[in-house]
Short mmCIF file of C-alpha atoms in Angstrom, two decimals:
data_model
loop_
_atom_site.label_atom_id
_atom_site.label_comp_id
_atom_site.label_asym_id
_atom_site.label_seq_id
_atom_site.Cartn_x
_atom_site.Cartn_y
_atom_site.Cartn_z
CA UNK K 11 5.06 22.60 26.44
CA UNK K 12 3.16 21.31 23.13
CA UNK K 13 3.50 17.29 23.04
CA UNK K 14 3.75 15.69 20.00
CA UNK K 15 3.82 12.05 19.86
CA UNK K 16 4.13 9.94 16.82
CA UNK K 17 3.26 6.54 17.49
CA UNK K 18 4.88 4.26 14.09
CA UNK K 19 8.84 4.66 13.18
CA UNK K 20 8.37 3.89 9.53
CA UNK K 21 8.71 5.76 6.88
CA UNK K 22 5.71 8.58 7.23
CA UNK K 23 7.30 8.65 11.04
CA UNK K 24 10.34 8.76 10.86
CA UNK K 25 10.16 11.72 7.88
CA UNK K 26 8.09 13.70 10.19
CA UNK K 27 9.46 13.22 12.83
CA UNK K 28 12.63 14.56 11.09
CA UNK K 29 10.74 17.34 9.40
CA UNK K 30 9.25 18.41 12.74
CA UNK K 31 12.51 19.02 14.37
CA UNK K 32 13.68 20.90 11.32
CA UNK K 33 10.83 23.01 11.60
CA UNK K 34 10.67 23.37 15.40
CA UNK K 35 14.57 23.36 15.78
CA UNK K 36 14.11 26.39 18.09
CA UNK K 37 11.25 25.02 19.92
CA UNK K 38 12.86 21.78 20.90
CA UNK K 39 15.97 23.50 21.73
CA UNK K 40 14.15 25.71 24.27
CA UNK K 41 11.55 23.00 25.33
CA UNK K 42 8.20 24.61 23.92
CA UNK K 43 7.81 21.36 22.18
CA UNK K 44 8.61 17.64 22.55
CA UNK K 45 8.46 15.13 19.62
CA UNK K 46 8.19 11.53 20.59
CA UNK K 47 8.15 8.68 18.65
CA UNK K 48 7.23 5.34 19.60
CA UNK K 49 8.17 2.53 17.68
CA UNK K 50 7.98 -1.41 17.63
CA UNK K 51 11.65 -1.82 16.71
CA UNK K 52 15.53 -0.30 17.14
CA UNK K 53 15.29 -1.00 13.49
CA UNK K 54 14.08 0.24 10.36
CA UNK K 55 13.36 -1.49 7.14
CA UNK K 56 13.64 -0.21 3.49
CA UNK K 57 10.54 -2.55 2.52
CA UNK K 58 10.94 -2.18 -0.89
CA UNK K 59 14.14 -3.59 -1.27
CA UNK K 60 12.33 -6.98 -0.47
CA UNK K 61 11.46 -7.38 -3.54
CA UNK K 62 15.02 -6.97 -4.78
CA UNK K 63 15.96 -10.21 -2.04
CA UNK K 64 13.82 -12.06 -3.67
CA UNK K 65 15.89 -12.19 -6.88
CA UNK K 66 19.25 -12.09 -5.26
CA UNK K 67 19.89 -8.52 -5.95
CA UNK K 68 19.91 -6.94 -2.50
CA UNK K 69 20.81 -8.95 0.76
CA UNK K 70 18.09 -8.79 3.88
CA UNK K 71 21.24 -7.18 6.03
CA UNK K 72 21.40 -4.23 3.21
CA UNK K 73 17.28 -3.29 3.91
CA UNK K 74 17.95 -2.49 7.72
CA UNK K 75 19.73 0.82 9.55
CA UNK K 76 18.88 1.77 13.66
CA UNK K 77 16.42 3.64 13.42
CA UNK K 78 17.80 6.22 16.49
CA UNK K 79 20.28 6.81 14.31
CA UNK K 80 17.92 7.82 11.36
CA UNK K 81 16.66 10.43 13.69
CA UNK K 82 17.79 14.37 14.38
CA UNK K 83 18.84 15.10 17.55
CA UNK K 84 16.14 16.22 20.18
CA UNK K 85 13.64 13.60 18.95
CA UNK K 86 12.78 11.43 22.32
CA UNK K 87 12.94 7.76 20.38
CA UNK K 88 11.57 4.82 22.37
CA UNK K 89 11.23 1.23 21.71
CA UNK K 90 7.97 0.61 23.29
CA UNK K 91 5.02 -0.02 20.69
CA UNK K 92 2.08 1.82 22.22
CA UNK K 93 -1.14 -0.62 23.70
CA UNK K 94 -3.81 1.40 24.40
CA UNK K 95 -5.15 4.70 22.98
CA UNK K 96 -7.37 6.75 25.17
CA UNK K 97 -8.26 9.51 22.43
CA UNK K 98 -10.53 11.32 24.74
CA UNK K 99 -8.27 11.78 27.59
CA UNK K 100 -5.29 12.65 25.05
CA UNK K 101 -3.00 9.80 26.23
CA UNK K 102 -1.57 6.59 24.79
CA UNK K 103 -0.22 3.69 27.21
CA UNK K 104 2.60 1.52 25.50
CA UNK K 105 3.08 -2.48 26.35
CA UNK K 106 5.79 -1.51 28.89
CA UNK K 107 3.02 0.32 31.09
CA UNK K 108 4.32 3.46 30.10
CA UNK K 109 1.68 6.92 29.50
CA UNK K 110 2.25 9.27 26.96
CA UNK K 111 0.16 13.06 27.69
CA UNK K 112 -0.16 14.53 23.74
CA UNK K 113 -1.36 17.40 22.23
CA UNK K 114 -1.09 16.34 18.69
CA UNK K 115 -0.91 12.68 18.24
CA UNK K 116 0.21 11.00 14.83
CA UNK K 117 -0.75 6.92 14.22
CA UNK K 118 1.46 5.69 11.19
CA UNK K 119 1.67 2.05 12.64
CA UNK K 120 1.72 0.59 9.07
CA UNK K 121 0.24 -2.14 7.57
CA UNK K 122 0.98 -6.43 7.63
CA UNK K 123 0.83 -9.06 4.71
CA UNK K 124 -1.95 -11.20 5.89
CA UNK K 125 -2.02 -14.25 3.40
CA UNK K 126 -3.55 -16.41 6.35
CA UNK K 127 -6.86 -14.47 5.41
CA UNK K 128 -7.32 -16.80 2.02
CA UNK K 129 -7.51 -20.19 2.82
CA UNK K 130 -4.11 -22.63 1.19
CA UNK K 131 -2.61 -19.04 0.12
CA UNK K 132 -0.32 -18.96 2.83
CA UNK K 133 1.10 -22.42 2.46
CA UNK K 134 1.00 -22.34 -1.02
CA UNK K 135 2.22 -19.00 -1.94
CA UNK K 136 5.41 -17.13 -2.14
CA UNK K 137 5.83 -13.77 -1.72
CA UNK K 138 7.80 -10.57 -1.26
CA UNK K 139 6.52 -8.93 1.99
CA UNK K 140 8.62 -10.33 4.74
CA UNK K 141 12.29 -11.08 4.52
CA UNK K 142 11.68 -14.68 5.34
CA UNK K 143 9.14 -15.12 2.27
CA UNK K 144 11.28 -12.91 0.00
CA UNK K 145 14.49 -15.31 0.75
CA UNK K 146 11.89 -18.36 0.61
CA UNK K 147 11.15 -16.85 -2.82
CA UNK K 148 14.77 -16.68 -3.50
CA UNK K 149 15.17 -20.60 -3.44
CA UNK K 150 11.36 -21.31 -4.98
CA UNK K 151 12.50 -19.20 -8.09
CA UNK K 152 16.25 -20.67 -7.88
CA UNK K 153 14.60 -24.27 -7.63
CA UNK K 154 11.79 -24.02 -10.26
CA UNK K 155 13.09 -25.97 -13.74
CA UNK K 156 9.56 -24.83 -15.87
CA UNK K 157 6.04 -24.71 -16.18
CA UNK K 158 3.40 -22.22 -15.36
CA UNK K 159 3.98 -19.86 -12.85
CA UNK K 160 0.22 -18.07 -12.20
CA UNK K 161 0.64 -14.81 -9.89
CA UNK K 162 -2.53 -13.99 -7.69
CA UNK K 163 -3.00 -10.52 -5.93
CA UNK K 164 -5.14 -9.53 -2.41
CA UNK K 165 -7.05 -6.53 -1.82
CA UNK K 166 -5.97 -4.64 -0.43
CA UNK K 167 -2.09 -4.50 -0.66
CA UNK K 168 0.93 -2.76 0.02
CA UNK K 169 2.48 -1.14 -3.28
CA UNK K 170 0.40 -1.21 -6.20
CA UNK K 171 3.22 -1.97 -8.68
CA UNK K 172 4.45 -5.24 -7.25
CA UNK K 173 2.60 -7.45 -9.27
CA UNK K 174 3.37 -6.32 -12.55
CA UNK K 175 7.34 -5.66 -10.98
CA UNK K 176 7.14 -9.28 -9.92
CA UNK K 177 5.86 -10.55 -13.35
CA UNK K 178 8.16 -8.85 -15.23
CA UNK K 179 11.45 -9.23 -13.31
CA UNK K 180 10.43 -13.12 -13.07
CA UNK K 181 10.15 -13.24 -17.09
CA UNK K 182 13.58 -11.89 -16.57
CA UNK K 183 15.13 -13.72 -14.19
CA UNK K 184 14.06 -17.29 -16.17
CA UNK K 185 15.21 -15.68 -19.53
CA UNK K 186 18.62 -15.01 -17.98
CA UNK K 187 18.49 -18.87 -16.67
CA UNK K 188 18.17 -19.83 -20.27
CA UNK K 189 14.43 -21.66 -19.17
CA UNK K 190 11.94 -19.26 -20.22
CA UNK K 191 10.83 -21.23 -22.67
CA UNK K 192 10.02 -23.70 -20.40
CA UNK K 193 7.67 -21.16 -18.39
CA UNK K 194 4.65 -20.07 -18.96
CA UNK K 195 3.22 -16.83 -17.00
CA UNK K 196 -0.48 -16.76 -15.92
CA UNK K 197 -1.02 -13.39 -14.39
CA UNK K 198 -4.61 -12.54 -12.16
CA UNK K 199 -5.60 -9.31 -11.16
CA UNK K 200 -8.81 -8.31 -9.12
CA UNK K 201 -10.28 -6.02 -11.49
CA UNK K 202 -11.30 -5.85 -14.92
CA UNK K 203 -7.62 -4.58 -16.05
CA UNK K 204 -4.04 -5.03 -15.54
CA UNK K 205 -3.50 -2.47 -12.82
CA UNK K 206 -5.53 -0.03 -11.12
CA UNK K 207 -4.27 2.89 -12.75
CA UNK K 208 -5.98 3.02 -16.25
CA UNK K 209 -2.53 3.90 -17.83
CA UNK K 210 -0.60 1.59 -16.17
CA UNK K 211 -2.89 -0.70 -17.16
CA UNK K 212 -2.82 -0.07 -21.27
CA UNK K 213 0.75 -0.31 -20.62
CA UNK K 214 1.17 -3.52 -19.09
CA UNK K 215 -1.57 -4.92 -21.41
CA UNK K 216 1.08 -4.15 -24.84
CA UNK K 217 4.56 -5.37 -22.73
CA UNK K 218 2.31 -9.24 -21.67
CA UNK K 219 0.99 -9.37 -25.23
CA UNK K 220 4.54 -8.93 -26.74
CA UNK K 221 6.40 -11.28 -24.01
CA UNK K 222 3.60 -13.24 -24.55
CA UNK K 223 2.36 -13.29 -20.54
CA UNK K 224 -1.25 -14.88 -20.30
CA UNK K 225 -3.62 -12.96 -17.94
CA UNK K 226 -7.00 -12.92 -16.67
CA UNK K 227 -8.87 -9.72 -15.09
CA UNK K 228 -11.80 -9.69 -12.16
CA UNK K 229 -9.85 -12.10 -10.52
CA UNK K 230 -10.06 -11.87 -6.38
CA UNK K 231 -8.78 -15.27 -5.17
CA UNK K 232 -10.52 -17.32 -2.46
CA UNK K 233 -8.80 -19.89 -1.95
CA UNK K 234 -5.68 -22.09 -2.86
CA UNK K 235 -5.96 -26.43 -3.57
CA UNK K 236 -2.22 -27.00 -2.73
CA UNK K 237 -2.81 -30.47 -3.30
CA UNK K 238 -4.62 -30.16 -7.05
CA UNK K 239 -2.18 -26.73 -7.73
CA UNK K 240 -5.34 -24.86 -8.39
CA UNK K 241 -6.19 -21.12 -7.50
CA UNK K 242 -9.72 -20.68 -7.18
CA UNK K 243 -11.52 -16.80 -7.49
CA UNK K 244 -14.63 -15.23 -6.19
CA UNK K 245 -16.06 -14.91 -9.79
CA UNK K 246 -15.15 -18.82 -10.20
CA UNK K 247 -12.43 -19.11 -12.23
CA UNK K 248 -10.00 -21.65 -11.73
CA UNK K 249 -6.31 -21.18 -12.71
CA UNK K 250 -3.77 -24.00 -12.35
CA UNK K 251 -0.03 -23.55 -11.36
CA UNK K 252 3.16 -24.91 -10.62
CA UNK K 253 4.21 -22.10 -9.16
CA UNK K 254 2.04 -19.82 -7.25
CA UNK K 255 3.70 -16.39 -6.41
CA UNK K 256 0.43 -13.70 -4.56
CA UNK K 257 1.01 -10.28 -3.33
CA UNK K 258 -1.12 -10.62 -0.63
CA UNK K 259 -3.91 -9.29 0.98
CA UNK K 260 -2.88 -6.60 4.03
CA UNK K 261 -4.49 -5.74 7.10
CA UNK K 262 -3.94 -3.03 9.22
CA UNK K 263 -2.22 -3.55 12.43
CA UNK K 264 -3.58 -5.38 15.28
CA UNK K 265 -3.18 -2.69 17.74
CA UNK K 266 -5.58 -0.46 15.81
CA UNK K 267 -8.40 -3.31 15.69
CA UNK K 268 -7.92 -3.94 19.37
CA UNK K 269 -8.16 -0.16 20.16
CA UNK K 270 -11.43 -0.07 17.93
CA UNK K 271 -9.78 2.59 15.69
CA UNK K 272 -10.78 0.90 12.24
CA UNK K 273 -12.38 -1.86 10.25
CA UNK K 274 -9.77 -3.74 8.88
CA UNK K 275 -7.28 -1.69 10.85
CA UNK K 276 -7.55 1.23 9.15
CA UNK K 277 -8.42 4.50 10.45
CA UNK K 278 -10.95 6.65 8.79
CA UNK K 279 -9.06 9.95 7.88
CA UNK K 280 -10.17 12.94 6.07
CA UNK K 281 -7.60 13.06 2.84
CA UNK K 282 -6.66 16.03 2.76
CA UNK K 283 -5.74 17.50 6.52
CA UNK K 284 -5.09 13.82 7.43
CA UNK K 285 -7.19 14.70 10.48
CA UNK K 286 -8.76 11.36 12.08
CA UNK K 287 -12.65 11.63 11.43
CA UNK K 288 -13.94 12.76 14.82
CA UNK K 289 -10.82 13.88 16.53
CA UNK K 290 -9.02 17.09 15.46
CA UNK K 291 -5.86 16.90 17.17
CA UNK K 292 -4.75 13.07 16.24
CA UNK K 293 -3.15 12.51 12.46
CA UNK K 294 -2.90 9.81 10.38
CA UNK K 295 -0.37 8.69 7.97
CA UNK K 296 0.77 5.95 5.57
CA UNK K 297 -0.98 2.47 5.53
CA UNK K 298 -2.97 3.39 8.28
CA UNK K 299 -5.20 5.46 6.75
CA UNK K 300 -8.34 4.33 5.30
CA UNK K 301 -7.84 7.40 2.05
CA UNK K 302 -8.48 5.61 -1.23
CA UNK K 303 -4.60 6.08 -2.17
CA UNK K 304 -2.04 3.76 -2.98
CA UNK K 305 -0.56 2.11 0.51
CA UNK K 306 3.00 2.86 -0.39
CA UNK K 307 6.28 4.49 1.41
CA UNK K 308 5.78 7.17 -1.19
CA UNK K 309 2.39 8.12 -0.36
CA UNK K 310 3.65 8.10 3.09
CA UNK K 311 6.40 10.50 1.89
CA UNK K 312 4.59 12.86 0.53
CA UNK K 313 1.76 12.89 3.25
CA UNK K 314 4.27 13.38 6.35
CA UNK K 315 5.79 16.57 4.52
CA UNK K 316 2.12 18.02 4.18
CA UNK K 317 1.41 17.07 7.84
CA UNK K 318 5.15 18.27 9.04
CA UNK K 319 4.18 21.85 7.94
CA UNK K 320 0.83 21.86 9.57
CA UNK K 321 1.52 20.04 12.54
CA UNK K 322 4.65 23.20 12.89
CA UNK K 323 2.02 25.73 11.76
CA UNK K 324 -0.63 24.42 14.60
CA UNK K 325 2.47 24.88 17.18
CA UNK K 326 3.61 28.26 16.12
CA UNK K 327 0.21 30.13 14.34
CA UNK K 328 -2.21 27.62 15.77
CA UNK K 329 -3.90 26.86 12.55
CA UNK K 330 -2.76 24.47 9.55
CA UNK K 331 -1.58 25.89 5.82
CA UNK K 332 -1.80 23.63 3.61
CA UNK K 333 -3.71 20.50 2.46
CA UNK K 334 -2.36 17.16 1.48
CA UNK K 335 -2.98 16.54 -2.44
CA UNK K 336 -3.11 13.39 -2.95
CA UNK K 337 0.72 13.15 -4.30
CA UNK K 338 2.13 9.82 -5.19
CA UNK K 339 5.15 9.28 -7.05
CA UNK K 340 6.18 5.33 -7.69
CA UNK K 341 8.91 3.85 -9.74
CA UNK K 342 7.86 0.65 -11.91
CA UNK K 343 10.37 -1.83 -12.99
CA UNK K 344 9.76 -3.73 -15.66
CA UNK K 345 12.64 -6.20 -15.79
CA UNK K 346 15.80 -7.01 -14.75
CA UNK K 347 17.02 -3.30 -16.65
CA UNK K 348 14.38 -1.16 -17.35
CA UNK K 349 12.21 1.10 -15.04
CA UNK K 350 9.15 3.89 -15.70
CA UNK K 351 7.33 5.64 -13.31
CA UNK K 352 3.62 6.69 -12.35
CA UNK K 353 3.20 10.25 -10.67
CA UNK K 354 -0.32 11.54 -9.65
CA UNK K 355 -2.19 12.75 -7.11
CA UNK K 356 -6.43 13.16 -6.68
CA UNK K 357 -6.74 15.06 -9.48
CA UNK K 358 -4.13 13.83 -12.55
CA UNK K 359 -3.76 10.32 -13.50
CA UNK K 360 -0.47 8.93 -14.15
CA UNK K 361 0.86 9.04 -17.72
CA UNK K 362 3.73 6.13 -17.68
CA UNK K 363 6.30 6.91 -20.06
CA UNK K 364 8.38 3.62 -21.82
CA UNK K 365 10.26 2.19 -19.62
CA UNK K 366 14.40 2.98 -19.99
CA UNK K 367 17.45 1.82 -18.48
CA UNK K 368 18.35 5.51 -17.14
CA UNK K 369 15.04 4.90 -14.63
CA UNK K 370 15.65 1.48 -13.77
CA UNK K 371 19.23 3.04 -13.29
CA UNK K 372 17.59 5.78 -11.21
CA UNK K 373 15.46 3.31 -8.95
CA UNK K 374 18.62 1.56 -7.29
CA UNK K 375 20.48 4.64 -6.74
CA UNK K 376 17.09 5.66 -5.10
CA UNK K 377 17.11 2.10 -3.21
CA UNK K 378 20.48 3.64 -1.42
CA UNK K 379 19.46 7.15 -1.47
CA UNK K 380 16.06 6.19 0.76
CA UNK K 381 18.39 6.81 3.81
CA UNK K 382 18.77 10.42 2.92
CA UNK K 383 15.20 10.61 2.24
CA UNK K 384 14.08 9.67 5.43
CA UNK K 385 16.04 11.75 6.94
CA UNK K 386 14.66 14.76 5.47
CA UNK K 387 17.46 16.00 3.70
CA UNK K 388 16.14 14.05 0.23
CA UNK V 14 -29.43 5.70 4.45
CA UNK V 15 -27.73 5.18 8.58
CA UNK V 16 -27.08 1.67 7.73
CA UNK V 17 -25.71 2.13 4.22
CA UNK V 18 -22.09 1.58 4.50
CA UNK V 19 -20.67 4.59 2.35
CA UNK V 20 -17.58 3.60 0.33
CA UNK V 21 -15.72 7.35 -0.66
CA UNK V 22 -14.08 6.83 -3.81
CA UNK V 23 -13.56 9.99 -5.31
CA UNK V 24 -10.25 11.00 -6.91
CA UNK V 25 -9.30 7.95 -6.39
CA UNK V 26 -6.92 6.84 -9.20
CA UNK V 27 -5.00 3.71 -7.24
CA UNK V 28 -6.20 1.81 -5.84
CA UNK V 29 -9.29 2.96 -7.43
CA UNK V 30 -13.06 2.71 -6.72
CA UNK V 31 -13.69 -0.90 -7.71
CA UNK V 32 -10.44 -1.94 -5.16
CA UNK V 33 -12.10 -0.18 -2.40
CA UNK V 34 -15.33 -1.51 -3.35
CA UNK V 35 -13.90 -5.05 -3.28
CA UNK V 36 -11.86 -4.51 0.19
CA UNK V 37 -14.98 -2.84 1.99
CA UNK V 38 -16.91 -6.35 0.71
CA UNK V 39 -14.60 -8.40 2.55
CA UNK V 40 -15.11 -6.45 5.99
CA UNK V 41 -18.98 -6.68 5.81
CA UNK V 42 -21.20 -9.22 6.50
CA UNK V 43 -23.90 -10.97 4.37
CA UNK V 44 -26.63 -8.93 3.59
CA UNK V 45 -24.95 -5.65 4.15
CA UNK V 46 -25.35 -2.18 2.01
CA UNK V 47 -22.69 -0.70 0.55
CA UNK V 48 -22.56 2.85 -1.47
CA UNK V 49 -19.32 3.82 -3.84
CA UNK V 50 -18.90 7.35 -4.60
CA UNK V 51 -16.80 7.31 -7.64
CA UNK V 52 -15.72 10.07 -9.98
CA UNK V 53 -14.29 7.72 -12.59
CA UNK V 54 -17.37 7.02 -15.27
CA UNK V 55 -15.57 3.64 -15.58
CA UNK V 56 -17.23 2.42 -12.60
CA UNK V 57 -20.87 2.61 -13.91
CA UNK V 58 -19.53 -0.34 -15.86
CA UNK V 59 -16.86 -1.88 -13.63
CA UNK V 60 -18.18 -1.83 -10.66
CA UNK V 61 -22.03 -3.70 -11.61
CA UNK V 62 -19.39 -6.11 -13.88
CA UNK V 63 -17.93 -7.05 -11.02
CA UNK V 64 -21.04 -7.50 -8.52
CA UNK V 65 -22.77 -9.42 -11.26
CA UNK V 66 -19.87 -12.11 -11.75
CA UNK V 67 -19.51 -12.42 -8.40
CA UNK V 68 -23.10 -12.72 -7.45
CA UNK V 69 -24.12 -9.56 -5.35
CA UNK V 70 -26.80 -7.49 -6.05
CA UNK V 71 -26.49 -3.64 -7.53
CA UNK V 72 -29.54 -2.15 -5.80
CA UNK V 73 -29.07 1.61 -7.56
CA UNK V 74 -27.06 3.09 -9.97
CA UNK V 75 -27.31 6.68 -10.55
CA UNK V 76 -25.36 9.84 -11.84
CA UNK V 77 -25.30 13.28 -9.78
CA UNK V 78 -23.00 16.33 -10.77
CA UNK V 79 -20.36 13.79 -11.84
CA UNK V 80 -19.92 11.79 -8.94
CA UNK V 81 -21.48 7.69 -9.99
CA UNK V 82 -23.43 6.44 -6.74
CA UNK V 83 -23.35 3.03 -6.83
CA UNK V 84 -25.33 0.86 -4.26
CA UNK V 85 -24.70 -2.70 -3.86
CA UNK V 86 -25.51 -5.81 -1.22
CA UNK V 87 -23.55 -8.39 -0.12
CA UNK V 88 -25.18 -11.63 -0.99
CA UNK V 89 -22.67 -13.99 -0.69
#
């Protein structure tokens, strides 16, 4: 019997884990193969519906389904987050003492907002990636009667888009409340543009000058004077607030540093067989990875549908097909109404299109539709 | 070149090369080497923008076949 176990149920897990028993229906059936997943929770999150909590548009009870039931039948699901990985001997242990033999092993254990890394950020700061601090950001915004709100990002972080999503669904949100004239944005962004795609960037740059949003670029904060409302950066700037909303820094999960796996928590990968450097049979996916990609469900998407195929290829042929391309697709809102979109991969930027209704229109049908899709029937 | 912390940022769009460079800067320690490999010519600007503002120190820049290596130390 081939063993594979995936050790993450998020989205790169659970779509390939679904994909695999697609692919392997005949397999499982006759027990040539077992796919295992081991996950940290019964439950599974649509993460980026947080940022729709955060403006009252989505409740935190609408972002969660079980995950066994987001599963095909045959899967062996267990809620027991693996401890230890012993690569060499092929084996993970999980916290409940249990091992797990593998042939193939998959990590996809994610990634965590870490805002405790910057000193005052955390105390200071609201943000989107936790349902507590998106409904905490619910009542800041709710509460806030004027004045500058000044939006810091971490590096790295989950979702590339956020910041200019937050920015512009804020300018939004206060317009609606009949106070934007009473606000004044100050967005920050680490490097010498607007976003990291060059595009995106040129893009953003026009909608700020015409709303009027005030920016500043090469702008990595270091730490937060709560008591003075002052960010202060790396390169020394200073920006004052009086209402500090960050997307925040990210680390990779603690059971990857403990394990040794990755600086940061991130696992050096090859990008395009997803291979772990070092060890041909284990796979990485998502977050975890340490690929110079956007850490985004998307990316996580399209990476578990190149590794589904190969990991199915290696079980039946006993060699992989195909190689993973680098394929991103992510929607962008850019206010309470409109949406665009950047799709790449490692070798074509984006080119954003203006922003219409039909996208933004598009994005919320998607934000139901991402139970299908993780399924593997989307 | 063993303890010359290689930074692989080609293809990269997004994050991009300067992102990585900047998360790779907060792992290491003070007095560290760092190398980006970057196939976006933006970065033979960016990047030394960046590590002069902040304070580091670009210790090479140079051009090979398209890909930018660009060699930096912590200093800070």
């Amino acid at each position: 019997m081939k063993k594979i176990v995936i050790v993450g149920g998020g989205t790169g897990g659970t779509i390939l884990a679904n994909n695999l028993a697609r692919r392997l229906s005949a397999e499982l059936r006759s027990g040539e193969v077992r796919v295992t997943v081991l996950s940290a929770s019964d439950k599974h999150m649509y993460q980026p519906g947080l940022l729709y909590v955060a403006f009252g548009r989505m409740s935190s009870q609408e972002l969660y389904q079980d995950q066994a039931s987001l599963l095909e039948p045959g899967i062996v699901f267990h809620v027991d987050p693996v401890k230890t990985f012993n690569l060499d001997n092929k084996q993970v242990e999980t916290e409940s003492g249990v091992s797990h033999d593998y042939d193939y092993l998959v990590i996809c254990t994610g990634s965590r907002p870490n805002p405790e890394s910057v000193p005052g950020l955390a105390e200071h700061a609201n943000h989107v990636y936790t349902v507590e601090a998106a409904e905490k950001t619910l009542t800041a915004l709710q509460q806030f009667e004027g004045g500058r709100v000044a939006i810091v990002t971490g590096v790295p972080h989950k979702c590339p888009m956020v910041p200019l999503e937050l920015t512009f669904m804020m300018h939004d949100y206060f317009k609606d409340r009949g106070i934007l004239d009473k606000v004044e944005f100050f967005y920050t962004y680490p490097i010498g543009r607007l976003h990291s795609l060059e595009n995106v960037a040129k893009w953003a740059q026009t909608e700020f000058d015409r709303l009027g949003i005030l920016y500043e670029t090469l702008f990595n904060v270091k730490q937060v004077d709560g008591k003075n409302k002052q960010v202060h950066s790396e390169e020394g700037g200073v920006v004052d607030y009086d209402l500090l909303i960050t997307v925040p820094p990210h680390n990779g999960m603690p059971v990857i540093l403990e394990n040794a796996l990755g600086g940061g928590g991130w696992i050096p990968t090859n990008p395009n067989t997803l291979q772990m450097e070092g060890h041909e049979n284990v796979f990485v996916l998502g977050d975890t990875t340490n690929i110079p990609i956007s850490k985004a469900g998307s990316t996580a998407h399209y990476e578990a549908e190149a590794l589904g195929e190969n990991l199915a290829a290696l079980v039946k042929l006993g060699t992989m097909v195909r190689t993973y391309d680098g394929k991103v697709f992510c929607f962008i809102e850019a206010g309470k109404d409109r949406a665009t979109y950047a799709s790449f991969d490692y070798q074509h930027p984006p080119q954003p299109q203006p922003p219409t209704q039909m996208i933004h229109w598009f994005k919320l049908a998607y934000n139901k539709l991402y139970w299908n899709s993780v399924r593997g029937l989307l | 070149m063993s303890d010359i912390k290689r930074v692989d940022a080609r293809n990269s769009f997004c994050p991009g090369p300067l992102m990585e460079l900047i998360a790779a800067m907060k792992l290491a320690e003070i007095g560290d080497q760092l190398e980006v490999l970057s196939t976006d010519k933006g970065s033979a600007n960016d990047i030394p923008e960046w590590i002069n503002k902040v304070g580091h120190e670009i210790v090479e820049c140079r051009e090979e076949d398209g890909v930018y290596y660009i060699h930096v130390r912590k200093t800070k």
